[in-house]
Coordinates of C-alpha atoms in Angstrom, one line a residue:
Chain B
X2 CA 72.3 -50.9 31.8
X3 CA 71.7 -47.5 30.2
X4 CA 69.7 -49.3 27.6
X5 CA 67.0 -50.4 30.0
X6 CA 64.5 -47.5 30.1
X7 CA 62.2 -48.6 32.8
X8 CA 58.5 -48.7 31.9
X9 CA 59.6 -48.6 28.2
X10 CA 57.9 -45.3 27.6
X11 CA 58.4 -44.4 24.0
X12 CA 58.2 -40.7 23.4
X13 CA 56.3 -39.8 20.2
X14 CA 53.6 -37.5 19.0
X15 CA 50.4 -39.5 18.6
X16 CA 46.8 -39.3 19.6
X17 CA 47.2 -42.3 21.9
X18 CA 50.0 -40.5 23.7
X19 CA 47.8 -37.5 24.3
X20 CA 44.8 -39.5 25.7
X21 CA 43.9 -39.1 29.3
X22 CA 45.7 -41.9 31.3
X23 CA 42.4 -42.9 32.8
X24 CA 41.0 -43.4 29.4
X25 CA 44.0 -45.5 28.5
X26 CA 43.5 -47.8 31.5
X27 CA 39.9 -48.3 30.5
X28 CA 40.8 -48.9 26.9
X29 CA 43.4 -51.5 27.9
X30 CA 40.8 -53.3 30.0
X31 CA 38.2 -53.1 27.1
X32 CA 40.8 -54.4 24.7
X33 CA 41.6 -57.4 26.9
X34 CA 37.9 -58.1 27.1
X35 CA 37.6 -57.8 23.3
X36 CA 40.4 -60.4 22.8
X37 CA 38.6 -62.9 25.0
X38 CA 35.2 -62.2 23.5
X39 CA 36.6 -63.1 20.1
X40 CA 35.6 -66.6 19.0
X41 CA 34.9 -66.6 15.3
X42 CA 37.4 -66.3 12.5
X43 CA 35.7 -63.0 11.5
X44 CA 36.2 -61.8 15.1
X45 CA 39.9 -62.7 15.1
X46 CA 40.4 -61.1 11.7
X47 CA 38.9 -57.9 13.1
X48 CA 41.2 -58.3 16.2
X49 CA 44.3 -58.5 14.0
X50 CA 43.2 -55.5 12.0
X51 CA 42.5 -53.5 15.2
X52 CA 46.0 -54.5 16.5
X53 CA 47.6 -53.2 13.3
X54 CA 45.5 -50.0 13.4
X55 CA 46.5 -49.3 17.1
X56 CA 50.2 -49.9 16.3
X57 CA 50.0 -47.5 13.3
X58 CA 48.2 -44.8 15.3
X59 CA 50.5 -45.0 18.2
X60 CA 53.6 -44.4 16.0
X61 CA 55.6 -46.9 17.9
X62 CA 58.1 -48.8 15.7
X63 CA 57.1 -52.4 15.0
X64 CA 60.6 -53.4 16.2
X65 CA 60.0 -52.0 19.6
X66 CA 56.8 -53.9 19.9
X67 CA 58.2 -57.1 18.7
X68 CA 60.9 -56.8 21.3
X69 CA 58.2 -56.8 24.0
X70 CA 56.7 -60.0 22.6
X71 CA 60.1 -61.8 22.6
X72 CA 60.2 -62.8 26.3
X73 CA 56.9 -64.6 26.0
X74 CA 57.6 -66.5 22.8
X75 CA 58.5 -69.7 24.6
X76 CA 55.2 -69.6 26.5
X77 CA 53.3 -69.0 23.3
X78 CA 55.0 -71.9 21.5
X79 CA 54.4 -74.2 24.4
X80 CA 50.7 -73.1 24.5
X81 CA 50.3 -73.6 20.8
X82 CA 51.8 -77.1 20.9
X83 CA 49.6 -78.2 23.8
X84 CA 46.5 -76.9 22.0
X85 CA 47.6 -78.5 18.7
X86 CA 48.0 -82.0 20.1
X87 CA 45.4 -82.1 22.9
X88 CA 42.4 -80.4 21.4
X89 CA 40.2 -82.8 19.5
X90 CA 37.4 -82.1 17.0
X91 CA 36.8 -81.2 13.4
X92 CA 38.7 -82.7 10.6
X93 CA 41.4 -85.3 11.3
X94 CA 44.8 -84.8 9.8
X95 CA 47.4 -87.5 10.2
X96 CA 51.1 -86.9 9.4
X97 CA 53.3 -90.0 10.0
X98 CA 51.9 -91.3 13.3
X99 CA 50.8 -88.0 14.8
X100 CA 47.1 -87.1 14.5
X101 CA 46.0 -83.5 14.8
X102 CA 42.6 -82.0 14.4
X103 CA 41.5 -78.9 12.6
X104 CA 40.0 -77.6 15.8
X105 CA 43.4 -78.0 17.5
X106 CA 45.0 -75.9 14.8
X107 CA 42.3 -73.3 15.2
X108 CA 42.7 -73.1 19.0
X109 CA 46.5 -73.0 18.8
X110 CA 46.4 -70.1 16.4
X111 CA 43.7 -68.2 18.3
X112 CA 45.3 -68.6 21.7
X113 CA 48.6 -67.3 20.4
X114 CA 46.7 -64.4 18.8
X115 CA 45.0 -63.7 22.1
X116 CA 48.3 -63.5 24.0
X117 CA 49.8 -61.2 21.4
X118 CA 46.8 -58.9 21.5
X119 CA 47.0 -58.9 25.3
X120 CA 50.6 -57.8 25.3
X121 CA 50.1 -55.3 22.5
X122 CA 46.9 -53.9 24.0
X123 CA 48.3 -53.4 27.5
X124 CA 51.7 -52.4 26.1
X125 CA 50.6 -49.7 23.8
X126 CA 48.0 -48.2 26.1
X127 CA 49.8 -48.5 29.4
X128 CA 53.6 -48.8 29.0
X129 CA 54.6 -47.4 25.7
X130 CA 52.5 -44.3 25.5
X131 CA 52.0 -43.4 29.1
X132 CA 54.8 -42.3 31.5
X133 CA 54.7 -44.2 34.8
X134 CA 53.9 -41.0 36.7
X135 CA 50.9 -40.3 34.4
X136 CA 49.8 -43.9 34.9
X137 CA 49.8 -43.8 38.7
X138 CA 48.0 -40.5 38.5
X139 CA 45.4 -42.0 36.3
X140 CA 45.0 -45.1 38.5
X141 CA 44.7 -43.0 41.6
X142 CA 41.8 -41.0 40.2
X143 CA 40.2 -44.0 38.6
X144 CA 40.1 -45.8 41.9
X145 CA 39.4 -42.7 43.9
X146 CA 36.0 -44.2 44.9
X147 CA 37.8 -46.7 47.1
X148 CA 38.6 -43.9 49.5
X149 CA 35.0 -44.1 50.6
X150 CA 35.7 -47.5 52.1
X151 CA 38.8 -46.2 53.9
X152 CA 41.4 -47.5 51.5
X153 CA 44.3 -45.0 51.4
X154 CA 44.3 -44.7 47.6
X155 CA 46.4 -41.5 47.6
X156 CA 49.1 -43.0 49.8
X157 CA 49.3 -46.1 47.7
X158 CA 49.6 -44.0 44.6
X159 CA 52.3 -41.8 46.2
X160 CA 54.2 -44.9 47.2
X161 CA 54.0 -46.2 43.7
X162 CA 55.0 -42.8 42.2
X163 CA 58.0 -42.6 44.5
X164 CA 59.0 -46.2 43.7
X165 CA 58.7 -45.6 40.0
X166 CA 60.5 -42.3 40.3
X167 CA 63.5 -43.9 42.0
X168 CA 63.9 -46.9 39.8
X169 CA 66.0 -45.0 37.2
X170 CA 67.9 -43.2 39.9
X171 CA 68.8 -46.5 41.6
X172 CA 69.6 -48.1 38.3
X173 CA 72.0 -45.3 37.6
X174 CA 73.5 -45.6 41.1
X175 CA 73.9 -49.4 40.6
X176 CA 75.6 -48.7 37.3
X177 CA 78.0 -46.3 39.0
X178 CA 78.8 -48.7 41.9
X179 CA 79.4 -51.6 39.5
X180 CA 81.8 -49.4 37.5
X181 CA 83.6 -48.3 40.6
X182 CA 84.0 -51.8 41.9
X183 CA 85.1 -53.0 38.4
X184 CA 87.7 -50.2 38.5
X185 CA 89.1 -52.0 41.5
X186 CA 89.2 -55.3 39.7
X187 CA 85.9 -56.8 40.8
X188 CA 84.8 -59.7 38.6
X189 CA 81.1 -60.4 38.3
X190 CA 81.1 -62.8 35.4
X191 CA 83.6 -65.5 36.2
X192 CA 83.8 -68.2 38.9
X193 CA 81.4 -70.5 40.6
X194 CA 77.9 -69.5 41.7
X195 CA 79.0 -69.0 45.3
X196 CA 81.8 -66.8 44.1
X197 CA 79.6 -64.8 41.9
X198 CA 77.0 -64.4 44.6
X199 CA 79.8 -63.1 46.9
X200 CA 80.8 -60.7 44.2
X201 CA 77.5 -59.0 44.6
X202 CA 78.2 -57.9 48.2
X203 CA 80.4 -54.9 47.1
X204 CA 77.4 -53.7 45.0
X205 CA 74.5 -54.5 47.3
X206 CA 76.0 -52.9 50.5
X207 CA 76.6 -49.5 49.0
X208 CA 73.3 -49.7 47.1
X209 CA 71.3 -50.3 50.2
X210 CA 73.1 -47.6 52.1
X211 CA 72.4 -45.1 49.3
X212 CA 68.8 -46.2 49.0
X213 CA 68.2 -45.6 52.7
X214 CA 70.1 -42.3 52.5
X215 CA 67.9 -41.2 49.7
X216 CA 64.7 -42.3 51.4
X217 CA 65.7 -40.3 54.5
X218 CA 66.5 -37.2 52.4
X219 CA 63.2 -37.4 50.5
X220 CA 61.2 -37.8 53.8
X221 CA 62.9 -34.7 55.2
X222 CA 62.3 -32.8 52.0
X223 CA 58.6 -33.7 51.9
X224 CA 58.3 -32.8 55.6
X225 CA 59.9 -29.4 54.9
X226 CA 57.2 -28.7 52.3
X227 CA 54.5 -29.8 54.8
X228 CA 53.3 -32.8 52.9
X229 CA 50.5 -34.4 54.9
X230 CA 49.0 -36.9 52.5
X231 CA 46.0 -36.7 50.2
X232 CA 43.4 -34.8 52.3
X233 CA 42.6 -31.5 50.6
X234 CA 45.5 -31.7 48.2
X235 CA 45.1 -30.2 44.7
X236 CA 46.9 -31.3 41.6
X237 CA 49.3 -29.5 39.3
X238 CA 48.1 -31.4 36.3
X239 CA 44.3 -31.8 36.6
X240 CA 43.2 -34.7 34.5
X241 CA 40.3 -33.9 32.3
X242 CA 38.4 -36.0 29.8
X243 CA 38.4 -34.4 26.3
X244 CA 36.5 -35.2 23.2
X245 CA 39.2 -37.6 22.0
X246 CA 38.8 -39.6 25.1
X247 CA 35.0 -40.0 24.6
X248 CA 35.5 -40.8 20.9
X249 CA 38.1 -43.5 21.6
X250 CA 36.0 -45.1 24.3
X251 CA 33.0 -45.0 22.0
X252 CA 35.0 -46.7 19.3
X253 CA 36.2 -49.4 21.7
X254 CA 32.7 -50.1 23.1
X255 CA 31.3 -50.3 19.5
X256 CA 34.1 -52.7 18.6
X257 CA 33.3 -54.9 21.7
X258 CA 29.6 -54.8 20.8
X259 CA 30.4 -55.7 17.3
X260 CA 32.4 -58.7 18.4
X261 CA 29.6 -59.9 20.7
X262 CA 27.1 -59.5 17.8
X263 CA 29.4 -61.6 15.6
X264 CA 29.4 -64.3 18.3
X265 CA 25.6 -64.3 18.5
X266 CA 25.0 -64.6 14.8
X267 CA 28.2 -65.7 13.3
X268 CA 29.4 -69.3 12.7
X269 CA 32.1 -70.5 14.9
X270 CA 34.4 -72.5 12.7
X271 CA 33.2 -71.7 9.2
X272 CA 36.0 -73.4 7.3
X273 CA 35.6 -76.6 9.3
X274 CA 32.0 -77.0 8.5
X275 CA 32.5 -76.2 4.9
X276 CA 35.2 -78.8 4.9
X277 CA 38.0 -76.5 3.8
X278 CA 40.5 -78.8 5.2
Chain P
X16 CA 106.7 -40.2 26.3
X17 CA 103.0 -40.7 25.6
X18 CA 101.4 -42.8 28.3
X19 CA 97.8 -42.8 27.1
X20 CA 96.7 -42.0 23.6
X21 CA 93.1 -41.6 22.5
X22 CA 92.7 -41.9 18.7
X23 CA 89.5 -40.5 17.1
X24 CA 87.3 -41.7 19.9
X25 CA 83.5 -41.4 19.6
X26 CA 81.1 -42.6 22.2
X27 CA 77.3 -42.8 21.8
X28 CA 74.9 -43.7 24.6
X29 CA 71.8 -45.8 23.7
X30 CA 72.5 -45.9 20.0
X31 CA 69.4 -46.5 17.8
X32 CA 66.8 -45.4 20.4
X33 CA 65.1 -42.0 20.9
X34 CA 67.4 -41.5 23.9
X35 CA 70.6 -41.6 21.7
X36 CA 73.2 -39.1 23.0
X37 CA 76.6 -38.5 21.6
X38 CA 78.9 -38.1 24.6
X39 CA 82.2 -37.9 22.7
X40 CA 82.7 -36.9 19.1
X41 CA 86.0 -37.7 17.4
X42 CA 88.2 -37.0 20.3
X43 CA 92.0 -37.4 20.1
X44 CA 94.1 -36.8 23.1
X45 CA 97.7 -37.5 24.2
X46 CA 98.6 -37.8 27.9
X47 CA 102.3 -37.6 28.6
X48 CA 103.9 -39.9 31.1
X49 CA 104.6 -38.4 34.5
X50 CA 102.5 -35.3 34.1
X51 CA 99.4 -34.2 35.9
X52 CA 96.8 -33.6 33.2
X53 CA 93.7 -31.7 34.0
X54 CA 90.4 -32.2 32.1
X55 CA 88.1 -29.2 32.4
X56 CA 84.7 -28.7 30.8
X57 CA 81.1 -27.9 31.5
X58 CA 78.7 -30.4 33.0
X59 CA 77.7 -32.8 30.1
X60 CA 80.8 -32.0 28.0
X61 CA 81.8 -35.6 28.1
X62 CA 84.6 -35.5 30.7
X63 CA 83.3 -38.3 32.8
X64 CA 82.7 -40.5 29.8
X65 CA 86.2 -39.8 28.6
X66 CA 87.7 -40.8 31.9
X67 CA 85.8 -44.1 31.9
X68 CA 87.3 -44.9 28.6
X69 CA 90.8 -44.6 29.9
X70 CA 90.6 -47.8 32.0
X71 CA 88.2 -49.7 29.8
X72 CA 85.1 -49.3 31.9
X73 CA 83.3 -48.2 28.7
X74 CA 84.2 -49.3 25.2
X75 CA 84.4 -46.5 22.6
X76 CA 81.8 -46.7 19.8
X77 CA 84.7 -46.0 17.5
X78 CA 88.4 -45.2 17.8
X79 CA 91.2 -46.7 19.8
X80 CA 92.5 -46.3 23.4
X81 CA 96.2 -46.9 23.6
X82 CA 97.9 -47.4 27.0
X83 CA 101.7 -47.8 26.6
X84 CA 101.2 -48.1 22.9
X85 CA 98.9 -51.1 23.0
X86 CA 95.2 -51.1 22.2
X87 CA 93.4 -51.9 25.5
X88 CA 90.5 -53.6 23.6
X89 CA 92.8 -55.9 21.7
X90 CA 92.3 -58.6 24.2
X91 CA 88.9 -57.9 25.9
X92 CA 89.4 -60.7 28.3
X93 CA 92.4 -59.1 29.9
X94 CA 90.7 -55.7 30.4
X95 CA 90.9 -56.1 34.2
X96 CA 94.7 -55.9 33.9
X97 CA 94.2 -52.5 32.3
X98 CA 92.1 -51.5 35.2
X99 CA 94.9 -52.3 37.7
X100 CA 97.3 -50.2 35.5
X101 CA 95.0 -47.3 35.1
X102 CA 93.4 -46.7 38.5
X103 CA 90.1 -44.8 38.3
X104 CA 88.6 -42.9 41.3
X105 CA 85.0 -42.1 40.3
X106 CA 82.9 -39.2 41.5
X107 CA 82.0 -39.4 45.2
X108 CA 84.0 -42.5 45.7
X109 CA 83.1 -42.7 49.4
X110 CA 79.6 -44.1 48.4
X111 CA 81.3 -47.2 47.2
X112 CA 82.8 -48.2 50.5
X113 CA 81.3 -51.5 51.5
X114 CA 83.5 -53.4 53.9
X115 CA 83.2 -53.5 57.7
X116 CA 86.5 -51.7 58.2
X117 CA 88.4 -49.1 56.2
X118 CA 91.4 -51.5 56.1
X119 CA 89.4 -54.3 54.4
X120 CA 88.0 -51.8 51.9
X121 CA 91.4 -50.6 50.9
X122 CA 92.4 -54.3 50.6
X123 CA 89.6 -55.0 48.0
X124 CA 91.6 -53.9 45.0
X125 CA 94.9 -55.5 45.9
X126 CA 93.0 -58.7 46.8
X127 CA 91.4 -58.8 43.3
X128 CA 94.9 -58.5 41.9
X129 CA 95.7 -61.8 43.5
X130 CA 98.5 -60.5 45.8
X131 CA 99.5 -62.4 48.9
X132 CA 98.5 -61.2 52.3
X133 CA 101.9 -59.8 53.3
X134 CA 102.0 -57.7 50.2
X135 CA 98.4 -56.6 50.7
X136 CA 99.3 -55.4 54.3
X137 CA 102.2 -53.5 52.9
X138 CA 100.0 -51.8 50.3
X139 CA 97.4 -50.8 52.8
X140 CA 100.1 -49.1 54.9
X141 CA 101.6 -47.4 51.9
X142 CA 98.2 -46.2 50.5
X143 CA 96.9 -44.9 53.8
X144 CA 100.2 -43.0 54.4
X145 CA 99.9 -41.4 51.0
X146 CA 96.4 -40.1 51.7
X147 CA 97.2 -39.3 55.3
X148 CA 94.9 -41.7 57.1
X149 CA 95.9 -42.5 60.6
X150 CA 96.5 -46.1 61.5
X151 CA 93.8 -46.1 64.2
X152 CA 91.2 -45.1 61.5
X153 CA 91.9 -48.2 59.5
X154 CA 90.1 -50.5 62.0
X155 CA 87.0 -48.2 62.0
X156 CA 83.8 -48.7 60.0
X157 CA 83.3 -46.3 57.1
X158 CA 80.2 -45.0 59.0
X159 CA 82.4 -43.6 61.7
X160 CA 84.5 -41.4 59.5
X161 CA 84.0 -37.8 58.3
X162 CA 83.2 -37.0 54.7
X163 CA 86.8 -36.0 54.0
X164 CA 88.2 -39.1 55.7
X165 CA 85.9 -41.4 53.7
X166 CA 86.9 -39.7 50.5
X167 CA 90.6 -40.3 51.3
X168 CA 89.9 -43.9 52.3
X169 CA 88.3 -44.5 48.9
X170 CA 91.2 -42.9 47.1
X171 CA 93.5 -45.1 49.1
X172 CA 91.6 -48.1 47.8
X173 CA 92.8 -47.2 44.3
X174 CA 96.3 -46.1 45.3
X175 CA 96.8 -49.5 47.0
X176 CA 96.7 -51.1 43.5
X177 CA 99.8 -48.9 42.7
X178 CA 98.4 -47.9 39.3
X179 CA 100.8 -46.4 36.7
X180 CA 98.1 -43.9 35.9
X181 CA 95.9 -42.4 38.6
X182 CA 92.7 -41.0 37.2
X183 CA 90.4 -38.9 39.5
X184 CA 86.9 -37.7 38.5
X185 CA 86.2 -34.5 40.6
X186 CA 88.2 -35.7 43.6
X187 CA 87.5 -32.6 45.6
X188 CA 83.7 -32.2 44.9
X189 CA 81.7 -31.3 48.0
X190 CA 84.7 -31.0 50.3
X191 CA 85.7 -28.0 52.4
X192 CA 88.9 -26.1 51.5
X193 CA 91.0 -28.0 54.0
X194 CA 89.7 -31.4 52.8
X195 CA 90.3 -30.4 49.3
X196 CA 93.9 -29.3 49.9
X197 CA 94.6 -32.6 51.7
X198 CA 93.3 -34.6 48.7
X199 CA 95.4 -32.6 46.2
X200 CA 98.5 -32.8 48.4
X201 CA 98.2 -36.6 48.5
X202 CA 97.7 -36.8 44.7
X203 CA 100.8 -34.7 44.1
X204 CA 102.8 -36.7 46.6
X205 CA 101.8 -39.9 44.9
X206 CA 102.9 -38.6 41.6
X207 CA 106.2 -37.2 42.9
X208 CA 107.2 -40.4 44.8
X209 CA 106.1 -43.0 42.2
X210 CA 106.5 -41.1 39.0
X211 CA 102.9 -42.1 38.0
X212 CA 100.8 -40.2 35.5
X213 CA 97.8 -38.4 36.9
X214 CA 94.6 -37.3 35.2
X215 CA 92.2 -35.0 37.2
X216 CA 88.8 -33.9 36.2
X217 CA 87.6 -30.7 37.8
X218 CA 85.5 -27.5 37.5
X219 CA 87.8 -25.4 39.6
X220 CA 90.2 -23.4 37.5
X221 CA 92.2 -22.3 40.6
X222 CA 92.8 -25.9 41.6
X223 CA 93.7 -26.9 38.1
X224 CA 96.1 -24.0 37.6
X225 CA 97.9 -24.9 40.8
X226 CA 98.1 -28.6 40.1
X227 CA 98.3 -29.4 36.5
X228 CA 101.1 -29.4 33.9
X229 CA 98.8 -30.0 31.0
X230 CA 95.2 -29.0 30.4
X231 CA 92.5 -30.5 28.2
X232 CA 89.4 -28.3 27.7
X233 CA 86.2 -30.0 26.6
X234 CA 83.0 -28.6 25.3
X235 CA 80.1 -30.1 23.4
X236 CA 81.6 -33.6 23.3
X237 CA 84.8 -32.4 21.7
X238 CA 88.3 -31.4 22.9
X239 CA 88.5 -27.6 22.1
X240 CA 91.9 -26.8 23.6
X241 CA 94.9 -28.8 24.8
X242 CA 98.2 -27.4 26.1
X243 CA 100.0 -26.2 29.2
X244 CA 98.2 -23.9 31.7
X245 CA 99.8 -20.8 30.2
X246 CA 98.6 -21.6 26.7
X247 CA 95.1 -22.5 27.7
X248 CA 94.5 -19.6 30.1
X249 CA 95.7 -17.1 27.5
X250 CA 92.5 -17.9 25.5
X251 CA 90.3 -16.3 28.2
X252 CA 87.8 -15.1 25.7
X253 CA 87.3 -18.5 24.2
X254 CA 87.0 -20.1 27.6
X255 CA 84.4 -17.7 28.6
X256 CA 82.4 -18.4 25.5
X257 CA 82.1 -22.1 26.4
X258 CA 81.0 -21.1 29.9
X259 CA 84.3 -21.6 31.7
X260 CA 86.4 -19.0 33.5
X261 CA 90.1 -18.4 34.0
X262 CA 91.7 -18.2 37.4
X263 CA 90.9 -15.0 39.3
X264 CA 94.6 -14.1 39.5
X265 CA 95.0 -14.4 35.7
X266 CA 91.9 -12.2 35.2
X267 CA 93.5 -9.6 37.5
X268 CA 96.8 -9.7 35.7
X269 CA 95.2 -9.4 32.3
X270 CA 93.2 -6.4 33.5
X271 CA 96.3 -4.7 34.8
X272 CA 98.0 -5.3 31.5
X273 CA 95.0 -3.9 29.7
X274 CA 95.3 -0.8 31.8
X275 CA 98.8 -0.3 30.7
X276 CA 100.7 -1.8 33.7
X277 CA 103.7 -3.7 32.4
X278 CA 103.1 -7.2 33.7
X279 CA 102.8 -10.7 32.2
X280 CA 99.2 -11.4 31.6
X281 CA 99.7 -15.1 31.4
X282 CA 100.4 -15.7 35.0
X283 CA 98.0 -18.3 36.6
X284 CA 99.2 -18.9 40.1
X285 CA 99.2 -16.5 43.1
X286 CA 102.8 -17.2 43.7
X287 CA 103.9 -16.2 40.2
X288 CA 101.7 -13.1 40.4
X289 CA 103.4 -12.0 43.6
X290 CA 106.8 -12.3 42.1
X291 CA 105.6 -10.5 38.9
X292 CA 104.2 -7.6 40.9
X293 CA 107.3 -7.5 43.1
X294 CA 109.4 -7.0 40.0
X295 CA 107.3 -4.0 39.2
X296 CA 108.0 -2.4 42.5
X297 CA 111.6 -3.6 42.4
X298 CA 111.2 -5.4 45.7
X299 CA 113.1 -8.6 46.3
X300 CA 110.7 -11.3 46.9

């Protein structure tokens, strides 16, 4: 259990780590838009290169990133197969009795590319380089305008911060309780489903008790420090946009504009029309 | 005879990630049968990790754990048998109580051992008498007990498995002096009546000096000293260097010796100190 670091924050020294969390939220959104704007082969080539560039700049090992793609591989394979066999158009290609089309191949490849860029984009900007606390702070400020229509943004952000803050604590607690019950011979891996579900009771009961106890203690501790919600509260770490934030946003907007331009002037399936297949 | 033997144990948390931490570094320890062995060390010195290796809750990254001469990881499927043999009371064990009554909670371990109901009843009675829990408390919910009572109930849950080795991680943490004395009394009683081996982890030098036959001192993921109380406490300077103290009474006797008073500086219990000083004044004590 110790191996699960929630939020997967990867501590490293990179320019992406140092960006303002608000910038990173915006960049993640821009990058998702980019991957959907892409249509031409040139566009997708640019997307692949941008992905590699972002990974290199973030200084996060490729291995870590591949691990985050692993859970969705099945979905990607499924998607690729559907596209491969169902999309018609372009040059026909018959192997044994199965007919596939060049357009099918193209959409299969591009849809997989889109999903990968989605995961890498959000992963690098949001989870790998930003601590959960920074992220909620950024989201709170980014959506601060919603306060005007009476949405308690600060309270939501506080709830999220507390929830995130306590995930590792509760995981550690769970770990301890599991060890303690194992020390008394509890068995969580063998037996029928009913038996295994029953084996969870000795973990869940103490875990709930301790979660409520912690919530109680935290509420009292906050009350003691006169916490009264967001009104008139100042921050310890004031978020400020710096030059690097503006530069990175400019680069992304330029990239998006470039992709749109390619779509306007570029040819959609160059190799199909040239008969490369 | 050696009951538990740790051979060149290393333990690394989260290997291969930026969070990698070495908790134990080439640790070798012998624990003699029938003794009370104390493990002392600073927070983060690896005590708790060491203790969890003894009953196979954690598997060492390298090295062997031998209980009664056999490697406990030889047959990983039978690791739960080791856990019945080496009973571990974790830190703040009262947070693990989960049943509706204390009695049922104590029965959890024996039931997992597959004992029959009559035997389980017997074990509950035995374990609760060891820790000094009144029979009327057994039918109560864990919520209705005081902190000290809950702690004793949790310890009874382990004792009910009649382990050959009883391992306790900070059994007295957060208890008042009375509660602490009661816990230690029941531990000593269990050892004396069953001949079991006991391992205790603690910060308190006074408690350790009073209870233990053997001491293991840990610092920076390593065992730095091992021996009986007298041997260990004679290295006062070294202990202080790693942030640990010696019992107050030993400190006093050493000071006296330094000032030229003819006493034994290696005394570590108040009782011995009294008789040592009585000798000085030629009073019969």
